[in-house]
Coordinates of C-alpha atoms in Angstrom, one line a residue:
Chain A
X1 CA 113.4 76.2 115.8
X2 CA 113.0 79.5 114.0
X3 CA 112.0 79.1 110.4
X4 CA 112.3 82.9 109.9
X5 CA 115.1 84.6 111.7
X6 CA 115.7 88.3 111.4
X7 CA 118.8 89.9 112.8
X8 CA 119.4 93.6 113.2
X9 CA 117.6 94.5 110.0
X10 CA 117.9 98.0 108.8
X11 CA 116.7 99.9 105.7
X12 CA 116.9 103.6 104.9
X13 CA 115.2 105.5 102.1
X14 CA 117.3 108.6 101.7
X15 CA 117.1 110.3 105.2
X16 CA 114.1 108.2 106.4
X17 CA 114.9 105.0 108.4
X18 CA 112.1 102.7 107.4
X19 CA 113.2 99.7 109.4
X20 CA 115.5 100.3 112.3
X21 CA 117.6 97.5 113.8
X22 CA 114.7 95.0 113.8
X23 CA 115.3 91.5 115.2
X24 CA 112.8 88.7 115.7
X25 CA 112.2 85.0 115.0
X26 CA 109.2 83.1 113.8
X27 CA 108.8 79.5 114.9
X28 CA 108.1 76.7 112.5
X29 CA 104.3 76.1 112.2
X30 CA 103.4 79.4 113.8
X31 CA 100.9 82.0 112.6
X32 CA 102.8 85.2 113.2
X33 CA 101.0 88.6 112.8
X34 CA 102.9 91.7 112.0
X35 CA 101.0 94.8 113.0
X36 CA 101.7 98.5 112.7
X37 CA 100.2 101.8 111.7
X38 CA 100.5 103.0 108.1
X39 CA 104.2 103.8 107.3
X40 CA 105.5 101.9 110.3
X41 CA 107.7 99.7 108.2
X42 CA 105.6 96.5 107.7
X43 CA 105.8 96.3 103.9
X44 CA 109.5 97.2 103.9
X45 CA 110.1 94.4 106.4
X46 CA 108.1 91.9 104.5
X47 CA 109.8 92.9 101.2
X48 CA 113.2 92.3 102.8
X49 CA 112.1 88.9 104.2
X50 CA 110.9 87.8 100.8
X51 CA 114.0 89.0 99.0
X52 CA 112.4 91.9 97.1
X53 CA 114.4 94.5 98.8
X54 CA 118.0 94.2 100.0
X55 CA 118.6 95.4 103.5
X56 CA 121.2 98.1 104.2
X57 CA 122.4 95.9 107.0
X58 CA 121.3 92.9 109.0
X59 CA 120.4 89.4 108.0
X60 CA 117.4 87.4 107.1
X61 CA 117.5 83.6 107.3
X62 CA 114.7 81.5 105.8
X63 CA 114.8 77.9 107.2
X64 CA 118.5 78.5 107.9
X65 CA 119.2 79.9 104.4
X66 CA 120.8 83.3 104.2
X67 CA 118.5 85.4 102.0
X68 CA 121.4 87.6 101.0
X69 CA 123.5 84.7 99.7
X70 CA 120.9 82.3 98.3
X71 CA 117.8 84.2 97.6
X72 CA 116.5 81.8 94.9
X73 CA 116.8 78.8 97.2
X74 CA 115.1 80.7 100.0
X75 CA 112.3 81.9 97.7
X76 CA 111.6 78.3 96.6
X77 CA 110.5 77.6 100.2
X78 CA 108.0 80.5 100.3
X79 CA 104.8 81.7 98.8
X80 CA 104.2 85.4 98.8
X81 CA 101.0 87.4 98.5
X82 CA 102.2 91.0 98.2
X83 CA 100.0 93.9 99.2
X84 CA 100.2 95.6 95.9
X85 CA 100.6 92.3 94.1
X86 CA 98.1 91.3 91.4
X87 CA 97.5 88.4 89.2
X88 CA 97.7 88.6 85.4
X89 CA 94.3 89.9 84.3
X90 CA 94.8 88.9 80.7
X91 CA 95.1 85.2 81.8
X92 CA 92.4 82.9 83.1
X93 CA 92.3 81.8 86.7
X94 CA 93.7 78.4 85.8
X95 CA 96.5 79.9 83.5
X96 CA 97.6 82.2 86.4
X97 CA 97.9 79.2 88.8
X98 CA 99.7 77.1 86.2
X99 CA 102.1 80.0 85.4
X100 CA 103.1 80.3 89.1
X101 CA 103.6 76.5 89.3
X102 CA 106.0 76.5 86.3
X103 CA 108.4 78.8 88.2
X104 CA 108.8 76.0 90.8
X105 CA 109.4 73.3 88.2
X106 CA 106.2 71.4 88.8
X107 CA 105.4 69.1 85.9
X108 CA 102.6 69.9 83.6
X109 CA 100.4 66.9 84.5
X110 CA 100.9 67.5 88.2
X111 CA 100.2 71.2 87.7
X112 CA 96.9 70.5 86.0
X113 CA 95.8 68.4 88.9
X114 CA 96.9 70.9 91.6
X115 CA 95.3 73.8 89.7
X116 CA 92.0 72.0 89.5
X117 CA 92.2 71.2 93.2
X118 CA 93.0 74.8 94.2
X119 CA 90.2 76.2 92.0
X120 CA 87.8 73.9 93.7
X121 CA 89.1 74.8 97.2
X122 CA 88.8 78.5 96.4
X123 CA 85.3 78.1 94.9
X124 CA 86.5 79.2 91.5
X125 CA 85.9 76.0 89.5
X126 CA 83.1 77.5 87.4
X127 CA 85.2 80.5 86.4
X128 CA 88.4 78.6 85.8
X129 CA 88.6 79.5 82.1
X130 CA 87.4 83.1 82.4
X131 CA 89.9 85.9 82.1
X132 CA 90.7 87.4 85.5
X133 CA 90.0 90.9 84.2
X134 CA 86.3 90.0 84.6
X135 CA 86.6 89.0 88.3
X136 CA 85.7 90.9 91.4
X137 CA 88.4 92.0 93.8
X138 CA 87.7 89.1 96.2
X139 CA 87.9 86.6 93.3
X140 CA 91.2 88.1 92.1
X141 CA 92.6 87.8 95.6
X142 CA 91.5 84.2 95.7
X143 CA 93.4 83.5 92.5
X144 CA 96.3 85.4 93.9
X145 CA 96.5 83.2 97.0
X146 CA 95.9 80.0 95.0
X147 CA 98.8 81.0 92.7
X148 CA 101.0 81.6 95.8
X149 CA 100.4 78.2 97.3
X150 CA 100.6 76.1 94.2
X151 CA 103.9 74.6 95.3
X152 CA 102.8 73.9 98.9
X153 CA 105.3 76.4 100.4
X154 CA 106.8 75.9 103.9
X155 CA 106.2 79.5 104.6
X156 CA 103.4 81.8 103.4
X157 CA 103.8 85.6 103.5
X158 CA 100.6 87.5 103.3
X159 CA 100.7 91.3 103.2
X160 CA 97.2 92.6 104.1
X161 CA 95.4 89.6 102.5
X162 CA 91.8 90.5 103.4
X163 CA 92.1 94.3 103.0
X164 CA 89.1 95.7 101.1
X165 CA 87.5 92.3 100.5
X166 CA 83.9 91.2 100.9
X167 CA 83.0 89.2 104.0
X168 CA 82.6 85.9 102.1
X169 CA 86.1 86.2 100.6
X170 CA 87.6 87.3 103.9
X171 CA 86.2 84.2 105.6
X172 CA 87.3 81.9 102.9
X173 CA 90.9 83.3 103.0
X174 CA 91.0 83.0 106.8
X175 CA 89.8 79.4 106.5
X176 CA 92.5 78.6 104.0
X177 CA 95.2 80.3 106.2
X178 CA 94.1 78.1 109.1
X179 CA 93.9 75.0 107.0
X180 CA 97.4 75.6 105.6
X181 CA 98.8 76.2 109.1
X182 CA 97.2 72.9 110.3
X183 CA 99.2 71.1 107.6
X184 CA 102.4 72.6 108.8
X185 CA 102.8 75.8 106.8
X186 CA 104.2 78.7 108.8
X187 CA 102.2 81.9 108.2
X188 CA 103.6 85.4 108.3
X189 CA 100.8 87.9 108.1
X190 CA 100.7 91.6 108.1
X191 CA 97.3 93.2 108.7
X192 CA 95.5 96.4 109.7
X193 CA 92.7 94.3 111.0
X194 CA 93.6 93.7 114.6
X195 CA 90.7 91.5 115.3
X196 CA 91.9 89.3 112.4
X197 CA 95.3 89.0 114.1
X198 CA 93.7 88.4 117.4
X199 CA 91.7 85.4 116.0
X200 CA 94.3 84.0 113.7
X201 CA 97.8 84.6 115.2
X202 CA 99.8 82.6 117.7
X203 CA 102.0 85.6 118.3
X204 CA 102.0 89.1 117.1
X205 CA 104.8 91.6 116.5
X206 CA 104.0 95.3 116.6
X207 CA 106.2 97.7 114.6
X208 CA 106.1 101.4 114.9
X209 CA 108.3 104.0 113.2
X210 CA 110.6 101.2 112.0
X211 CA 111.2 99.7 115.5
X212 CA 109.6 96.6 117.1
X213 CA 107.4 97.9 119.9
X214 CA 106.4 94.5 121.3
X215 CA 106.3 90.8 120.4
X216 CA 104.1 88.4 122.3
X217 CA 100.9 86.3 122.2
X218 CA 97.7 88.4 121.8
X219 CA 96.5 87.3 125.2
X220 CA 99.7 88.4 127.0
X221 CA 99.7 91.7 125.1
X222 CA 96.2 92.3 126.2
X223 CA 96.9 91.5 129.8
X224 CA 99.8 94.0 129.8
X225 CA 97.3 96.7 129.1
X226 CA 94.6 96.0 131.7
X227 CA 94.0 99.6 132.2
X228 CA 92.4 99.6 128.8
X229 CA 89.4 97.7 130.0
X230 CA 86.3 99.6 129.1
X231 CA 82.5 99.9 129.4
X232 CA 80.6 100.5 126.2
X233 CA 77.3 102.2 126.8
X234 CA 74.4 103.9 125.0
X235 CA 71.4 105.8 126.4
X236 CA 68.0 106.6 125.0
X237 CA 68.9 110.3 125.0
X238 CA 72.0 112.2 124.0
X239 CA 74.4 113.0 126.8
X240 CA 77.4 115.2 127.4
X241 CA 80.4 112.9 127.6
X242 CA 82.4 115.4 129.7
X243 CA 80.0 114.8 132.5
X244 CA 81.2 111.2 132.8
X245 CA 84.8 112.3 132.3
X246 CA 84.4 114.6 135.3
X247 CA 83.7 111.6 137.6
X248 CA 87.5 110.8 137.5
X249 CA 86.5 107.1 137.1
X250 CA 87.5 107.0 133.5
X251 CA 90.8 107.5 131.9
X252 CA 89.5 108.2 128.4
X253 CA 86.1 108.7 126.8
X254 CA 85.4 108.0 123.2
X255 CA 82.2 108.6 121.2
X256 CA 81.5 105.7 118.8
X257 CA 78.3 106.4 116.8
X258 CA 75.5 106.4 119.3
X259 CA 77.7 104.7 121.9
X260 CA 80.2 105.8 124.5
X261 CA 83.3 103.8 125.1
X262 CA 84.6 104.6 128.6
X263 CA 88.1 103.3 129.5
X264 CA 88.7 102.4 133.1
X265 CA 90.8 100.2 135.4
X266 CA 87.7 99.4 137.5
X267 CA 84.7 98.5 135.3
X268 CA 82.6 97.4 138.4
X269 CA 82.9 100.7 140.1
X270 CA 82.2 102.6 136.9
X271 CA 79.0 100.5 136.1
X272 CA 77.6 101.3 139.6
X273 CA 78.4 105.0 139.0
X274 CA 76.7 104.9 135.6
X275 CA 73.5 103.4 137.1
X276 CA 73.3 106.4 139.5
X277 CA 74.2 108.8 136.7
X278 CA 71.3 107.5 134.5
X279 CA 68.8 107.6 137.4
X280 CA 69.7 111.2 138.3
X281 CA 69.2 112.3 134.7
X282 CA 66.2 110.1 133.9
X283 CA 68.1 108.2 131.3
X284 CA 67.5 104.6 130.1
X285 CA 70.3 102.3 129.0
X286 CA 69.8 101.0 125.5
X287 CA 72.9 98.9 125.7
X288 CA 75.8 98.2 128.1
X289 CA 78.8 96.0 127.7
X290 CA 81.9 95.5 129.8
X291 CA 84.9 94.9 127.5
X292 CA 88.2 93.4 128.6
X293 CA 91.5 94.8 127.2
X294 CA 91.6 94.2 123.5
X295 CA 94.5 93.7 121.2
X296 CA 93.5 96.9 119.4
X297 CA 93.8 98.8 122.7
X298 CA 97.2 97.2 123.3
X299 CA 98.2 98.2 119.8
X300 CA 97.0 101.8 120.2
X301 CA 98.8 102.1 123.5
X302 CA 102.1 100.7 122.2
X303 CA 102.1 102.8 119.1
X304 CA 101.0 105.9 121.1
X305 CA 103.8 105.4 123.7
X306 CA 106.3 105.1 120.9
X307 CA 105.1 108.2 119.1
X308 CA 105.1 110.2 122.3
X309 CA 108.6 109.0 123.1
X310 CA 109.9 110.0 119.7
Chain B
X1 CA 124.8 69.8 92.8
X2 CA 123.3 73.1 94.2
X3 CA 124.9 75.1 91.4
X4 CA 123.4 72.7 88.9
X5 CA 120.0 73.2 90.5
X6 CA 120.4 76.9 90.5
X7 CA 121.4 76.9 86.8
X8 CA 118.4 74.8 85.8
X9 CA 116.2 77.1 88.0
X10 CA 117.6 80.1 86.2
X11 CA 117.0 78.7 82.8
X12 CA 113.5 77.6 83.8
X13 CA 112.8 81.1 85.1
X14 CA 113.8 82.6 81.8
X15 CA 111.6 80.2 79.9
X16 CA 108.6 80.8 82.1
X17 CA 109.0 84.6 81.9
X18 CA 109.3 84.4 78.1
X19 CA 106.2 82.2 77.9
X20 CA 104.3 84.6 80.1
X21 CA 105.3 87.6 77.9
X22 CA 104.3 85.8 74.7
X23 CA 100.9 84.9 76.2
X24 CA 100.2 88.4 77.5
X25 CA 102.0 91.0 75.5
X26 CA 102.2 90.0 71.8
X27 CA 98.7 91.1 71.1
X28 CA 98.8 94.4 73.1
X29 CA 97.9 97.4 70.8
X30 CA 101.2 99.3 71.4
X31 CA 103.2 96.3 70.1
X32 CA 101.0 96.0 67.0
X33 CA 101.3 99.8 66.4
X34 CA 104.9 100.4 67.3
X35 CA 106.2 97.1 66.2
X36 CA 104.3 96.2 63.0
X37 CA 102.4 99.1 61.6
X38 CA 105.1 101.7 62.0
X39 CA 107.8 99.9 60.0
X40 CA 105.2 99.1 57.4
X41 CA 104.1 102.7 57.0
X42 CA 107.8 103.8 57.0
X43 CA 108.5 101.4 54.2
X44 CA 105.4 102.6 52.2
X45 CA 106.3 106.3 52.8
X46 CA 109.8 105.8 51.5
X47 CA 109.1 103.2 48.8
X48 CA 105.9 104.3 47.1
X49 CA 106.3 106.8 44.2
X50 CA 110.1 106.5 44.3
X51 CA 112.3 104.7 42.0
X52 CA 113.9 102.3 44.5
X53 CA 115.2 99.0 43.3
X54 CA 113.3 96.6 45.6
X55 CA 115.9 93.9 45.0
X56 CA 118.5 96.1 46.6
X57 CA 116.1 97.6 49.2
X58 CA 114.7 94.3 50.5
X59 CA 117.7 93.4 52.9
X60 CA 117.5 96.8 54.4
X61 CA 113.7 96.6 54.8
X62 CA 114.2 93.2 56.6
X63 CA 116.7 94.8 59.0
X64 CA 114.3 97.7 59.7
X65 CA 111.4 95.3 60.4
X66 CA 113.6 93.2 62.7
X67 CA 114.7 96.4 64.5
X68 CA 111.2 97.7 65.0
X69 CA 109.6 94.4 66.0
X70 CA 112.2 93.1 68.3
X71 CA 112.6 96.4 70.1
X72 CA 108.9 97.0 70.5
X73 CA 108.2 94.3 73.1
X74 CA 110.7 95.2 75.8
X75 CA 109.6 98.8 76.5
X76 CA 106.1 97.7 77.2
X77 CA 106.5 94.8 79.7
X78 CA 108.1 96.3 82.9
X79 CA 106.1 99.6 82.9
X80 CA 102.9 97.7 82.2
X81 CA 103.6 95.2 84.9
X82 CA 104.5 97.9 87.4
X83 CA 101.3 99.7 86.6
X84 CA 99.1 96.5 86.8
X85 CA 100.7 95.4 90.1
X86 CA 102.1 92.2 88.7
X87 CA 105.8 93.1 88.9
X88 CA 106.1 92.7 92.7
X89 CA 104.4 89.3 92.4
X90 CA 106.8 88.3 89.6
X91 CA 109.8 89.3 91.7
X92 CA 108.4 87.1 94.6
X93 CA 108.9 84.0 92.4
X94 CA 112.3 82.2 92.6
X95 CA 113.8 84.6 90.0
X96 CA 116.2 87.5 90.0
X97 CA 116.4 90.6 87.8
X98 CA 118.6 88.8 85.2
X99 CA 115.9 86.1 84.8
X100 CA 113.3 88.8 84.1
X101 CA 115.6 90.8 81.7
X102 CA 116.6 87.8 79.7
X103 CA 113.0 86.5 79.6
X104 CA 111.8 89.9 78.3
X105 CA 114.6 90.0 75.8
X106 CA 113.8 86.5 74.6
X107 CA 110.2 87.5 74.1
X108 CA 111.2 90.4 71.9
X109 CA 113.7 88.2 70.0
X110 CA 111.1 85.5 69.3
X111 CA 108.6 88.0 68.1
X112 CA 111.1 89.7 65.8
X113 CA 112.3 86.5 64.3
X114 CA 108.8 85.2 63.7
X115 CA 107.6 88.3 61.9
X116 CA 110.8 88.6 60.0
X117 CA 110.4 85.0 58.8
X118 CA 107.1 86.0 57.3
X119 CA 108.5 89.1 55.7
X120 CA 111.4 87.1 54.4
X121 CA 109.2 84.4 53.0
X122 CA 107.0 87.0 51.3
X123 CA 110.0 88.7 49.8
X124 CA 111.5 85.5 48.5
X125 CA 108.3 84.7 46.6
X126 CA 108.9 87.7 44.4
X127 CA 112.6 88.3 44.5
X128 CA 115.5 86.1 43.5
X129 CA 118.6 85.9 45.6
X130 CA 121.6 83.7 46.0
X131 CA 121.2 83.6 49.7
X132 CA 124.0 83.0 52.2
X133 CA 121.7 81.3 54.6
X134 CA 124.2 80.8 57.5
X135 CA 125.0 84.5 57.7
X136 CA 121.3 85.4 57.4
X137 CA 120.4 83.1 60.3
X138 CA 123.3 84.2 62.5
X139 CA 122.6 87.9 61.7
X140 CA 118.9 87.6 62.4
X141 CA 119.6 85.9 65.8
X142 CA 122.2 88.4 66.8
X143 CA 120.2 91.4 65.5
X144 CA 117.1 90.2 67.3
X145 CA 119.0 89.8 70.6
X146 CA 120.6 93.2 70.2
X147 CA 117.4 95.1 69.4
X148 CA 115.2 93.2 72.0
X149 CA 117.9 94.0 74.6
X150 CA 117.7 97.7 73.6
X151 CA 113.9 97.5 74.1
X152 CA 114.4 96.1 77.6
X153 CA 117.0 98.8 78.4
X154 CA 114.5 101.5 77.3
X155 CA 111.9 100.1 79.8
X156 CA 114.2 100.7 82.8
X157 CA 113.1 104.3 83.8
X158 CA 110.4 104.4 86.4
X159 CA 107.4 106.2 84.9
X160 CA 103.8 106.7 86.0
X161 CA 102.4 105.4 82.7
X162 CA 103.6 102.9 80.2
X163 CA 102.9 105.4 77.3
X164 CA 105.8 107.5 78.6
X165 CA 108.2 104.7 77.8
X166 CA 106.6 104.1 74.4
X167 CA 107.2 107.8 73.6
X168 CA 110.8 107.6 74.9
X169 CA 111.4 104.5 72.8
X170 CA 110.0 106.1 69.7
X171 CA 112.2 109.1 70.3
X172 CA 115.3 106.9 70.3
X173 CA 114.3 104.3 67.8
X174 CA 113.1 106.6 65.0
X175 CA 116.3 108.7 64.5
X176 CA 118.3 105.4 64.5
X177 CA 116.5 104.4 61.3
X178 CA 117.8 107.4 59.5
X179 CA 121.4 106.9 60.4
X180 CA 121.6 103.3 59.6
X181 CA 121.9 103.0 55.9
X182 CA 118.3 101.9 55.4
X183 CA 116.9 104.7 53.3
X184 CA 120.3 106.1 52.2
X185 CA 123.0 103.6 51.7
X186 CA 126.2 104.1 53.9
X187 CA 128.3 104.6 50.8
X188 CA 126.2 107.6 49.8
X189 CA 126.6 109.3 53.1
X190 CA 129.4 111.7 53.8
X191 CA 130.9 113.6 56.8
X192 CA 129.0 113.6 60.1
X193 CA 126.2 111.6 58.6
X194 CA 128.6 108.8 57.7
X195 CA 130.2 108.9 61.2
X196 CA 126.9 108.7 62.9
X197 CA 125.9 105.5 61.1
X198 CA 128.7 103.7 63.0
X199 CA 127.0 104.5 66.3
X200 CA 123.8 102.7 65.2
X201 CA 123.6 98.9 65.7
X202 CA 121.2 98.7 62.8
X203 CA 124.0 99.7 60.4
X204 CA 125.8 96.5 61.2
X205 CA 122.7 94.3 60.6
X206 CA 122.0 96.1 57.4
X207 CA 125.5 95.2 56.3
X208 CA 125.2 91.6 57.4
X209 CA 121.9 91.3 55.5
X210 CA 123.3 93.0 52.4
X211 CA 126.1 90.5 52.5
X212 CA 123.7 87.5 53.0
X213 CA 121.5 88.6 50.1
X214 CA 124.0 90.1 47.6
X215 CA 127.4 89.0 48.8
X216 CA 128.4 92.7 49.1
X217 CA 129.2 94.4 52.3
X218 CA 130.4 97.9 53.1
X219 CA 132.0 97.0 56.5
X220 CA 133.8 93.8 57.2
X221 CA 131.3 91.0 58.1
X222 CA 133.5 90.1 61.2
X223 CA 133.3 93.6 62.4
X224 CA 129.6 93.6 61.9
X225 CA 129.1 90.5 64.1
X226 CA 131.5 91.7 66.7
X227 CA 130.0 95.1 67.0
X228 CA 126.5 93.8 67.2
X229 CA 127.6 91.4 69.9
X230 CA 129.3 94.3 71.8
X231 CA 126.1 96.4 71.5
X232 CA 124.0 93.5 72.8
X233 CA 126.2 93.1 75.8
X234 CA 126.1 96.8 76.5
X235 CA 122.3 96.8 76.3
X236 CA 122.0 93.8 78.5
X237 CA 124.4 95.0 81.2
X238 CA 122.9 98.5 81.0
X239 CA 119.4 97.1 81.4
X240 CA 120.6 95.0 84.4
X241 CA 122.1 98.0 86.1
X242 CA 119.2 100.4 85.5
X243 CA 116.4 97.9 86.2
X244 CA 118.2 97.0 89.5
X245 CA 118.4 100.7 90.4
X246 CA 114.7 101.3 89.6
X247 CA 113.5 97.9 90.8
X248 CA 111.1 99.1 93.6
X249 CA 110.3 102.5 92.0
X250 CA 106.7 102.7 90.8
X251 CA 105.5 99.6 92.7

């Protein structure tokens, strides 16, 4: 059963169509990743799903509740961590969590207990009574997430939750997302970090220029782009990438720092060619790795195809 | 049953928004400056060195304080929250724009009433009135609602910095003081000056307070209350419309 159902959603800002006839569903208990380049329509979509923006046309159903008709009831079922959302810096970490809980009608005694639990879980216990203005970005984001899940929502919307955070906070947030999902919470996640989506998500939807380019599991999306297999290689001396490109065995060559990423549909043949290439030029390999098709490659392909078509 | 739940959720939302505003905004410097210090200095500028009868002037002073204080909270909240990035988060809670507007208005009302009680208590130590307490309470409540709603209405334009709104609010609030019978009684005004006073909501509160303290009013007390109520409704409806229009601007 779809806990989030989106039907023919459309939103325009003057002459720009930000979201164009988008339809999809998210299953109960799923972690759904929503990917797209900047300006693709991710935030506009999430804002419509969470009732912040009213669509020009189309419908959003949250657990069967029509967002247009009963936004408050629908919002009671969800926790939201907006991309630009922030917590109140003039309140303490605990006050922020308690304030959020009050909106959902949780009693004061219960709220105190939940807030203490969350502060422990997010490793903020020692700073519970400090004003958030003195917190780092990662700590603020932890308070932000703790405040959004104070009422144990059925659905959690996260818009770029780990963007710009330190590794420790990123890991903690990913663990919390997984933990919440294991207890039955459906997660809707937008992210720029494709590897994060690859690791966390059961399914991903890719949006580009306001239209859905693909929705599938990360593995199936990767398999659909087998030609994006690659060999990542570095030599002890600088080389001219065009020499490899001339071999016609690669579809694309990318320089990444001191490495070369060579895209091919036949890595085996390319590796054998590279061995010869190195021997002829008296080069030594400093590293070599055969990479399968990645979700990032699938994403790049999908968004490129769309851009070219448009 | 669902309607009952929605109503209680709506009221709860207003109370939580109000509580949040009280916790965060009452001590912000712009509110202290524009809400408390400005009316105090205005009073001193007009009172000191002049032969004003403080017994007569006090009800007008009280109306001026209520106006400045109640209308100083609203203009700060939304621009401040949009700039700090907390507005989008607030909208993601189970609230709608009306909940936020009424919560912001309530915060301004409570602040205005609290400070006015202090000013009233201080005045009553030195002055002797035969108070009509019922009209005073009703006038204070309605005046506070009207002025705090005006404050929320003034917060509706989308601006890059909250100080723009504070400037706009000063631009509108200051002239109102001079066309409201505070420094020059309405009966002493003639022509266009007199006509203009009827467009200011403060005029009607000054009249209610004059009646509450001295049993004398220039306009009918029923008209005073009705007009203040109409002004309040206009400000609340206007705030609703404009805040809705500018909801996502500046996020």
